[in-house]
Amino acid sequence: MDKFWAQLIEAQPDPDPWVVVVSALVALAIVTFTVPWQLTRGLITIAHEGGHAVMALLTRRKLEGIRLHSDTSGVTLTRGRPTGPGMVLTALAGYLAPSLLGLAAAWLTDQGHITLLIWGMLLFLVCMLLLIRNLYGALILLASGGAVFALSMYAPGEVQQIVAFLVVWFLLFGGVRPILELQRKRRRRQARDSDADQLARLTLLPGGFYVFFFLLVAGASVVGGAYLMNPLA
């Protein structure tokens, strides 16, 4: 265990500047173009629903399970008071989770803790798997977790570093697009039960305020992550 812990917290050397730049461009292309986004958006949904689940536990709501669907949507089932701070914070956490996870991951990469980041992702996926309540969601989490485990066990350190930066940029950029998609759906009145509209019903603030808040946090996370991973710093 001592050897494993030492390996876990060991800091890797700083990456070559091209690793940071190329991984950012690839992640931006994945999020921008329709086909790769549709294929990978489910990973953002995992982070989104994980945010709901973590906040539900922190606010002492009863967490009944998570469902991930093939259309990249998801739902986190909780039980407790239908109003109050716990419900508000739980609803608020979903759209913020990918961006804040990306910012935390950016800090870990800035510190050189690539191995710790990869094992942290694996632990997150395992915890999600314990909470999943449908077959498709279980398959997605098993596939994702298997890929992360294989990366941690068999990939060289340089490959782990490249993948880690790609994942961080994907979380940061991928945290922005669902918010923009949410606002487009709200303008067309196609998202009456979205997190923003649920928050509007729980509080005195309009749904548009929460969309703006989501976007503000996501944008600040991108800026903060870029500052932390700046190859020229």
PDB file of C-alpha atoms in Angstrom:
ATOM      1  CA  MET A   1       0.000   0.000   0.000  1.00  0.00           C
ATOM      2  CA  ASP A   2       2.882   2.373   0.739  1.00  0.00           C
ATOM      3  CA  LYS A   3       4.292   1.747  -2.725  1.00  0.00           C
ATOM      4  CA  PHE A   4       0.879   2.265  -4.323  1.00  0.00           C
ATOM      5  CA  TRP A   5       0.291   5.501  -2.399  1.00  0.00           C
ATOM      6  CA  ALA A   6       3.746   6.804  -3.330  1.00  0.00           C
ATOM      7  CA  GLN A   7       3.038   6.054  -6.990  1.00  0.00           C
ATOM      8  CA  LEU A   8      -0.405   7.654  -6.704  1.00  0.00           C
ATOM      9  CA  ILE A   9       0.850  11.015  -5.436  1.00  0.00           C
ATOM     10  CA  GLU A  10       4.068  11.085  -7.457  1.00  0.00           C
ATOM     11  CA  ALA A  11       4.219  14.192  -9.648  1.00  0.00           C
ATOM     12  CA  GLN A  12       4.983  13.787 -13.332  1.00  0.00           C
ATOM     13  CA  PRO A  13       7.207  16.236 -15.234  1.00  0.00           C
ATOM     14  CA  ASP A  14       5.551  19.160 -16.978  1.00  0.00           C
ATOM     15  CA  PRO A  15       4.207  18.236 -20.423  1.00  0.00           C
ATOM     16  CA  ASP A  16       5.583  19.585 -23.667  1.00  0.00           C
ATOM     17  CA  PRO A  17       3.611  22.678 -24.747  1.00  0.00           C
ATOM     18  CA  TRP A  18       2.271  20.851 -27.801  1.00  0.00           C
ATOM     19  CA  VAL A  19       0.481  18.338 -25.525  1.00  0.00           C
ATOM     20  CA  VAL A  20      -1.559  21.097 -23.899  1.00  0.00           C
ATOM     21  CA  VAL A  21      -2.325  22.912 -27.148  1.00  0.00           C
ATOM     22  CA  VAL A  22      -3.173  19.868 -29.272  1.00  0.00           C
ATOM     23  CA  SER A  23      -5.341  18.284 -26.560  1.00  0.00           C
ATOM     24  CA  ALA A  24      -7.248  21.581 -26.224  1.00  0.00           C
ATOM     25  CA  LEU A  25      -7.845  21.784 -29.987  1.00  0.00           C
ATOM     26  CA  VAL A  26      -8.974  18.153 -30.180  1.00  0.00           C
ATOM     27  CA  ALA A  27     -11.360  18.583 -27.228  1.00  0.00           C
ATOM     28  CA  LEU A  28     -12.750  21.791 -28.743  1.00  0.00           C
ATOM     29  CA  ALA A  29     -13.353  20.002 -32.053  1.00  0.00           C
ATOM     30  CA  ILE A  30     -15.128  17.125 -30.285  1.00  0.00           C
ATOM     31  CA  VAL A  31     -17.441  19.518 -28.473  1.00  0.00           C
ATOM     32  CA  THR A  32     -18.034  21.785 -31.484  1.00  0.00           C
ATOM     33  CA  PHE A  33     -18.873  19.304 -34.236  1.00  0.00           C
ATOM     34  CA  THR A  34     -22.162  17.412 -34.093  1.00  0.00           C
ATOM     35  CA  VAL A  35     -21.128  13.801 -34.700  1.00  0.00           C
ATOM     36  CA  PRO A  36     -18.250  13.536 -32.184  1.00  0.00           C
ATOM     37  CA  TRP A  37     -20.322  15.503 -29.669  1.00  0.00           C
ATOM     38  CA  GLN A  38     -23.224  13.080 -29.966  1.00  0.00           C
ATOM     39  CA  LEU A  39     -20.831  10.168 -29.432  1.00  0.00           C
ATOM     40  CA  THR A  40     -19.194  11.651 -26.340  1.00  0.00           C
ATOM     41  CA  ARG A  41     -21.936  13.762 -24.761  1.00  0.00           C
ATOM     42  CA  GLY A  42     -22.887  10.851 -22.506  1.00  0.00           C
ATOM     43  CA  LEU A  43     -19.639  11.395 -20.589  1.00  0.00           C
ATOM     44  CA  ILE A  44     -20.785  14.915 -19.716  1.00  0.00           C
ATOM     45  CA  THR A  45     -24.125  13.443 -18.640  1.00  0.00           C
ATOM     46  CA  ILE A  46     -22.269  11.124 -16.253  1.00  0.00           C
ATOM     47  CA  ALA A  47     -20.604  14.158 -14.646  1.00  0.00           C
ATOM     48  CA  HIS A  48     -23.917  16.055 -14.624  1.00  0.00           C
ATOM     49  CA  GLU A  49     -25.844  13.309 -12.844  1.00  0.00           C
ATOM     50  CA  GLY A  50     -22.900  12.668 -10.565  1.00  0.00           C
ATOM     51  CA  GLY A  51     -23.106  16.296  -9.477  1.00  0.00           C
ATOM     52  CA  HIS A  52     -26.775  15.873  -8.577  1.00  0.00           C
ATOM     53  CA  ALA A  53     -25.980  12.680  -6.666  1.00  0.00           C
ATOM     54  CA  VAL A  54     -23.072  14.112  -4.663  1.00  0.00           C
ATOM     55  CA  MET A  55     -25.043  17.204  -3.687  1.00  0.00           C
ATOM     56  CA  ALA A  56     -28.044  15.092  -2.708  1.00  0.00           C
ATOM     57  CA  LEU A  57     -25.819  13.117  -0.339  1.00  0.00           C
ATOM     58  CA  LEU A  58     -24.194  16.257   1.055  1.00  0.00           C
ATOM     59  CA  THR A  59     -27.599  17.792   1.794  1.00  0.00           C
ATOM     60  CA  ARG A  60     -28.794  14.535   3.390  1.00  0.00           C
ATOM     61  CA  ARG A  61     -31.430  13.765   0.803  1.00  0.00           C
ATOM     62  CA  LYS A  62     -32.094  10.074   0.205  1.00  0.00           C
ATOM     63  CA  LEU A  63     -30.475   9.031  -3.059  1.00  0.00           C
ATOM     64  CA  GLU A  64     -32.522   6.319  -4.769  1.00  0.00           C
ATOM     65  CA  GLY A  65     -30.487   5.875  -7.939  1.00  0.00           C
ATOM     66  CA  ILE A  66     -29.304   7.229 -11.286  1.00  0.00           C
ATOM     67  CA  ARG A  67     -30.422   6.419 -14.823  1.00  0.00           C
ATOM     68  CA  LEU A  68     -28.445   7.119 -17.994  1.00  0.00           C
ATOM     69  CA  HIS A  69     -30.293   6.896 -21.306  1.00  0.00           C
ATOM     70  CA  SER A  70     -29.167   6.166 -24.856  1.00  0.00           C
ATOM     71  CA  ASP A  71     -30.202   9.669 -26.014  1.00  0.00           C
ATOM     72  CA  THR A  72     -27.470  11.009 -23.633  1.00  0.00           C
ATOM     73  CA  SER A  73     -30.059  12.252 -21.148  1.00  0.00           C
ATOM     74  CA  GLY A  74     -30.135  11.156 -17.525  1.00  0.00           C
ATOM     75  CA  VAL A  75     -32.043  11.446 -14.284  1.00  0.00           C
ATOM     76  CA  THR A  76     -31.055  11.289 -10.622  1.00  0.00           C
ATOM     77  CA  LEU A  77     -33.782  10.070  -8.289  1.00  0.00           C
ATOM     78  CA  THR A  78     -33.808  11.479  -4.768  1.00  0.00           C
ATOM     79  CA  ARG A  79     -36.301  11.533  -1.933  1.00  0.00           C
ATOM     80  CA  GLY A  80     -36.830  14.241   0.636  1.00  0.00           C
ATOM     81  CA  ARG A  81     -38.494  17.602   1.029  1.00  0.00           C
ATOM     82  CA  PRO A  82     -39.738  18.865  -2.356  1.00  0.00           C
ATOM     83  CA  THR A  83     -38.605  22.371  -1.432  1.00  0.00           C
ATOM     84  CA  GLY A  84     -35.895  23.956   0.661  1.00  0.00           C
ATOM     85  CA  PRO A  85     -32.116  24.453   0.402  1.00  0.00           C
ATOM     86  CA  GLY A  86     -31.353  20.753  -0.104  1.00  0.00           C
ATOM     87  CA  MET A  87     -33.577  20.499  -3.158  1.00  0.00           C
ATOM     88  CA  VAL A  88     -32.285  23.801  -4.564  1.00  0.00           C
ATOM     89  CA  LEU A  89     -28.632  22.823  -4.187  1.00  0.00           C
ATOM     90  CA  THR A  90     -29.264  19.383  -5.662  1.00  0.00           C
ATOM     91  CA  ALA A  91     -30.954  20.884  -8.732  1.00  0.00           C
ATOM     92  CA  LEU A  92     -28.224  23.511  -9.026  1.00  0.00           C
ATOM     93  CA  ALA A  93     -25.328  21.040  -9.019  1.00  0.00           C
ATOM     94  CA  GLY A  94     -25.967  19.228 -12.307  1.00  0.00           C
ATOM     95  CA  TYR A  95     -24.943  21.796 -14.912  1.00  0.00           C
ATOM     96  CA  LEU A  96     -22.105  23.056 -12.709  1.00  0.00           C
ATOM     97  CA  ALA A  97     -20.542  19.635 -12.118  1.00  0.00           C
ATOM     98  CA  PRO A  98     -18.694  19.046 -15.456  1.00  0.00           C
ATOM     99  CA  SER A  99     -17.075  22.491 -15.374  1.00  0.00           C
ATOM    100  CA  LEU A 100     -16.082  22.315 -11.706  1.00  0.00           C
ATOM    101  CA  LEU A 101     -14.743  18.783 -12.142  1.00  0.00           C
ATOM    102  CA  GLY A 102     -12.760  20.033 -15.129  1.00  0.00           C
ATOM    103  CA  LEU A 103     -11.348  22.904 -13.065  1.00  0.00           C
ATOM    104  CA  ALA A 104     -10.335  20.545 -10.247  1.00  0.00           C
ATOM    105  CA  ALA A 105      -8.766  18.191 -12.786  1.00  0.00           C
ATOM    106  CA  ALA A 106      -6.890  21.135 -14.332  1.00  0.00           C
ATOM    107  CA  TRP A 107      -5.401  21.898 -10.914  1.00  0.00           C
ATOM    108  CA  LEU A 108      -4.265  18.276 -10.541  1.00  0.00           C
ATOM    109  CA  THR A 109      -2.617  18.290 -13.966  1.00  0.00           C
ATOM    110  CA  ASP A 110      -0.953  21.610 -13.137  1.00  0.00           C
ATOM    111  CA  GLN A 111       0.516  19.923 -10.052  1.00  0.00           C
ATOM    112  CA  GLY A 112       1.645  16.946 -12.130  1.00  0.00           C
ATOM    113  CA  HIS A 113      -0.675  14.481 -10.374  1.00  0.00           C
ATOM    114  CA  ILE A 114      -1.767  12.629 -13.508  1.00  0.00           C
ATOM    115  CA  THR A 115      -1.921   9.226 -11.802  1.00  0.00           C
ATOM    116  CA  LEU A 116      -4.027  10.629  -8.973  1.00  0.00           C
ATOM    117  CA  LEU A 117      -6.386  12.193 -11.517  1.00  0.00           C
ATOM    118  CA  ILE A 118      -6.832   8.924 -13.419  1.00  0.00           C
ATOM    119  CA  TRP A 119      -7.530   6.909 -10.272  1.00  0.00           C
ATOM    120  CA  GLY A 120      -9.877   9.634  -9.080  1.00  0.00           C
ATOM    121  CA  MET A 121     -11.849   9.285 -12.319  1.00  0.00           C
ATOM    122  CA  LEU A 122     -11.944   5.524 -11.841  1.00  0.00           C
ATOM    123  CA  LEU A 123     -13.242   5.873  -8.273  1.00  0.00           C
ATOM    124  CA  PHE A 124     -15.917   8.314  -9.460  1.00  0.00           C
ATOM    125  CA  LEU A 125     -17.101   5.858 -12.137  1.00  0.00           C
ATOM    126  CA  VAL A 126     -17.185   2.963  -9.664  1.00  0.00           C
ATOM    127  CA  CYS A 127     -19.312   5.000  -7.231  1.00  0.00           C
ATOM    128  CA  MET A 128     -21.644   5.925 -10.094  1.00  0.00           C
ATOM    129  CA  LEU A 129     -21.921   2.247 -11.052  1.00  0.00           C
ATOM    130  CA  LEU A 130     -23.084   1.374  -7.543  1.00  0.00           C
ATOM    131  CA  LEU A 131     -25.910   3.905  -7.911  1.00  0.00           C
ATOM    132  CA  ILE A 132     -27.017   3.109 -11.470  1.00  0.00           C
ATOM    133  CA  ARG A 133     -30.492   1.671 -11.931  1.00  0.00           C
ATOM    134  CA  ASN A 134     -30.722   0.749 -15.625  1.00  0.00           C
ATOM    135  CA  LEU A 135     -28.853  -1.615 -17.942  1.00  0.00           C
ATOM    136  CA  TYR A 136     -27.718   0.954 -20.497  1.00  0.00           C
ATOM    137  CA  GLY A 137     -26.262   3.147 -17.774  1.00  0.00           C
ATOM    138  CA  ALA A 138     -24.430   0.176 -16.259  1.00  0.00           C
ATOM    139  CA  LEU A 139     -22.938  -0.762 -19.651  1.00  0.00           C
ATOM    140  CA  ILE A 140     -21.743   2.804 -20.295  1.00  0.00           C
ATOM    141  CA  LEU A 141     -20.123   3.032 -16.870  1.00  0.00           C
ATOM    142  CA  LEU A 142     -18.501  -0.399 -17.203  1.00  0.00           C
ATOM    143  CA  ALA A 143     -17.075   0.535 -20.608  1.00  0.00           C
ATOM    144  CA  SER A 144     -15.828   3.899 -19.355  1.00  0.00           C
ATOM    145  CA  GLY A 145     -14.398   2.438 -16.173  1.00  0.00           C
ATOM    146  CA  GLY A 146     -12.718  -0.391 -18.083  1.00  0.00           C
ATOM    147  CA  ALA A 147     -11.070   2.091 -20.430  1.00  0.00           C
ATOM    148  CA  VAL A 148      -9.792   4.201 -17.521  1.00  0.00           C
ATOM    149  CA  PHE A 149      -8.517   1.104 -15.687  1.00  0.00           C
ATOM    150  CA  ALA A 150      -6.691  -0.118 -18.799  1.00  0.00           C
ATOM    151  CA  LEU A 151      -5.169   3.339 -19.212  1.00  0.00           C
ATOM    152  CA  SER A 152      -3.912   3.353 -15.630  1.00  0.00           C
ATOM    153  CA  MET A 153      -2.468  -0.164 -15.773  1.00  0.00           C
ATOM    154  CA  TYR A 154      -1.018  -0.537 -19.249  1.00  0.00           C
ATOM    155  CA  ALA A 155      -0.486   2.860 -20.892  1.00  0.00           C
ATOM    156  CA  PRO A 156       2.926   4.564 -20.682  1.00  0.00           C
ATOM    157  CA  GLY A 157       3.169   7.728 -18.635  1.00  0.00           C
ATOM    158  CA  GLU A 158       3.334   9.931 -21.735  1.00  0.00           C
ATOM    159  CA  VAL A 159       0.074   8.461 -23.061  1.00  0.00           C
ATOM    160  CA  GLN A 160      -1.604   8.876 -19.674  1.00  0.00           C
ATOM    161  CA  GLN A 161      -0.554  12.512 -19.661  1.00  0.00           C
ATOM    162  CA  ILE A 162      -1.977  13.197 -23.134  1.00  0.00           C
ATOM    163  CA  VAL A 163      -5.281  11.490 -22.321  1.00  0.00           C
ATOM    164  CA  ALA A 164      -5.527  13.315 -18.992  1.00  0.00           C
ATOM    165  CA  PHE A 165      -5.158  16.722 -20.655  1.00  0.00           C
ATOM    166  CA  LEU A 166      -7.687  15.741 -23.305  1.00  0.00           C
ATOM    167  CA  VAL A 167     -10.199  14.722 -20.621  1.00  0.00           C
ATOM    168  CA  VAL A 168      -9.661  17.948 -18.689  1.00  0.00           C
ATOM    169  CA  TRP A 169     -10.225  20.137 -21.742  1.00  0.00           C
ATOM    170  CA  PHE A 170     -13.245  18.033 -22.721  1.00  0.00           C
ATOM    171  CA  LEU A 171     -14.833  18.571 -19.302  1.00  0.00           C
ATOM    172  CA  LEU A 172     -14.171  22.312 -19.471  1.00  0.00           C
ATOM    173  CA  PHE A 173     -15.485  22.815 -23.006  1.00  0.00           C
ATOM    174  CA  GLY A 174     -18.159  20.149 -22.618  1.00  0.00           C
ATOM    175  CA  GLY A 175     -19.552  21.938 -19.597  1.00  0.00           C
ATOM    176  CA  VAL A 176     -20.471  24.939 -21.762  1.00  0.00           C
ATOM    177  CA  ARG A 177     -22.330  23.397 -24.706  1.00  0.00           C
ATOM    178  CA  PRO A 178     -25.188  21.721 -22.745  1.00  0.00           C
ATOM    179  CA  ILE A 179     -25.993  25.101 -21.188  1.00  0.00           C
ATOM    180  CA  LEU A 180     -26.259  26.718 -24.605  1.00  0.00           C
ATOM    181  CA  GLU A 181     -28.414  23.813 -25.776  1.00  0.00           C
ATOM    182  CA  LEU A 182     -30.600  24.251 -22.700  1.00  0.00           C
ATOM    183  CA  GLN A 183     -31.221  27.905 -23.481  1.00  0.00           C
ATOM    184  CA  ARG A 184     -32.146  27.113 -27.092  1.00  0.00           C
ATOM    185  CA  LYS A 185     -34.668  24.530 -25.884  1.00  0.00           C
ATOM    186  CA  ARG A 186     -36.078  26.973 -23.342  1.00  0.00           C
ATOM    187  CA  ARG A 187     -36.628  29.589 -26.057  1.00  0.00           C
ATOM    188  CA  ARG A 188     -38.615  26.994 -27.996  1.00  0.00           C
ATOM    189  CA  ARG A 189     -40.471  25.991 -24.812  1.00  0.00           C
ATOM    190  CA  GLN A 190     -39.091  22.445 -25.064  1.00  0.00           C
ATOM    191  CA  ALA A 191     -37.510  22.238 -21.615  1.00  0.00           C
ATOM    192  CA  ARG A 192     -40.258  23.005 -19.118  1.00  0.00           C
ATOM    193  CA  ASP A 193     -38.808  20.511 -16.613  1.00  0.00           C
ATOM    194  CA  SER A 194     -35.151  21.478 -17.009  1.00  0.00           C
ATOM    195  CA  ASP A 195     -32.973  22.133 -13.962  1.00  0.00           C
ATOM    196  CA  ALA A 196     -33.237  25.894 -14.560  1.00  0.00           C
ATOM    197  CA  ASP A 197     -37.037  25.787 -14.691  1.00  0.00           C
ATOM    198  CA  GLN A 198     -37.218  23.567 -11.606  1.00  0.00           C
ATOM    199  CA  LEU A 199     -35.023  26.083  -9.787  1.00  0.00           C
ATOM    200  CA  ALA A 200     -37.308  28.893 -10.951  1.00  0.00           C
ATOM    201  CA  ARG A 201     -40.256  27.103  -9.380  1.00  0.00           C
ATOM    202  CA  LEU A 202     -38.304  26.512  -6.154  1.00  0.00           C
ATOM    203  CA  THR A 203     -37.093  30.094  -5.788  1.00  0.00           C
ATOM    204  CA  LEU A 204     -38.164  33.625  -6.654  1.00  0.00           C
ATOM    205  CA  LEU A 205     -35.644  33.932  -9.494  1.00  0.00           C
ATOM    206  CA  PRO A 206     -36.466  33.284 -13.175  1.00  0.00           C
ATOM    207  CA  GLY A 207     -35.059  30.320 -15.086  1.00  0.00           C
ATOM    208  CA  GLY A 208     -33.019  32.624 -17.308  1.00  0.00           C
ATOM    209  CA  PHE A 209     -31.050  33.761 -14.264  1.00  0.00           C
ATOM    210  CA  TYR A 210     -29.939  30.198 -13.578  1.00  0.00           C
ATOM    211  CA  VAL A 211     -28.961  29.622 -17.195  1.00  0.00           C
ATOM    212  CA  PHE A 212     -26.820  32.771 -16.980  1.00  0.00           C
ATOM    213  CA  PHE A 213     -25.324  31.558 -13.689  1.00  0.00           C
ATOM    214  CA  PHE A 214     -24.525  28.144 -15.175  1.00  0.00           C
ATOM    215  CA  LEU A 215     -22.859  29.827 -18.141  1.00  0.00           C
ATOM    216  CA  LEU A 216     -20.919  32.224 -15.913  1.00  0.00           C
ATOM    217  CA  VAL A 217     -19.473  29.378 -13.833  1.00  0.00           C
ATOM    218  CA  ALA A 218     -18.692  27.309 -16.945  1.00  0.00           C
ATOM    219  CA  GLY A 219     -16.945  30.230 -18.637  1.00  0.00           C
ATOM    220  CA  ALA A 220     -14.961  31.075 -15.510  1.00  0.00           C
ATOM    221  CA  SER A 221     -13.920  27.417 -15.236  1.00  0.00           C
ATOM    222  CA  VAL A 222     -12.620  27.428 -18.821  1.00  0.00           C
ATOM    223  CA  VAL A 223     -10.612  30.586 -18.124  1.00  0.00           C
ATOM    224  CA  GLY A 224      -9.313  29.218 -14.817  1.00  0.00           C
ATOM    225  CA  GLY A 225      -8.427  25.858 -16.330  1.00  0.00           C
ATOM    226  CA  ALA A 226      -6.629  27.496 -19.250  1.00  0.00           C
ATOM    227  CA  TYR A 227      -4.653  29.645 -16.815  1.00  0.00           C
ATOM    228  CA  LEU A 228      -3.626  26.621 -14.760  1.00  0.00           C
ATOM    229  CA  MET A 229      -2.607  24.565 -17.804  1.00  0.00           C
ATOM    230  CA  ASN A 230      -0.972  27.407 -19.701  1.00  0.00           C
ATOM    231  CA  PRO A 231       2.155  25.813 -21.220  1.00  0.00           C
ATOM    232  CA  LEU A 232       3.983  29.161 -21.133  1.00  0.00           C
ATOM    233  CA  ALA A 233       3.436  29.713 -17.406  1.00  0.00           C
TER     234      ALA A 233
END
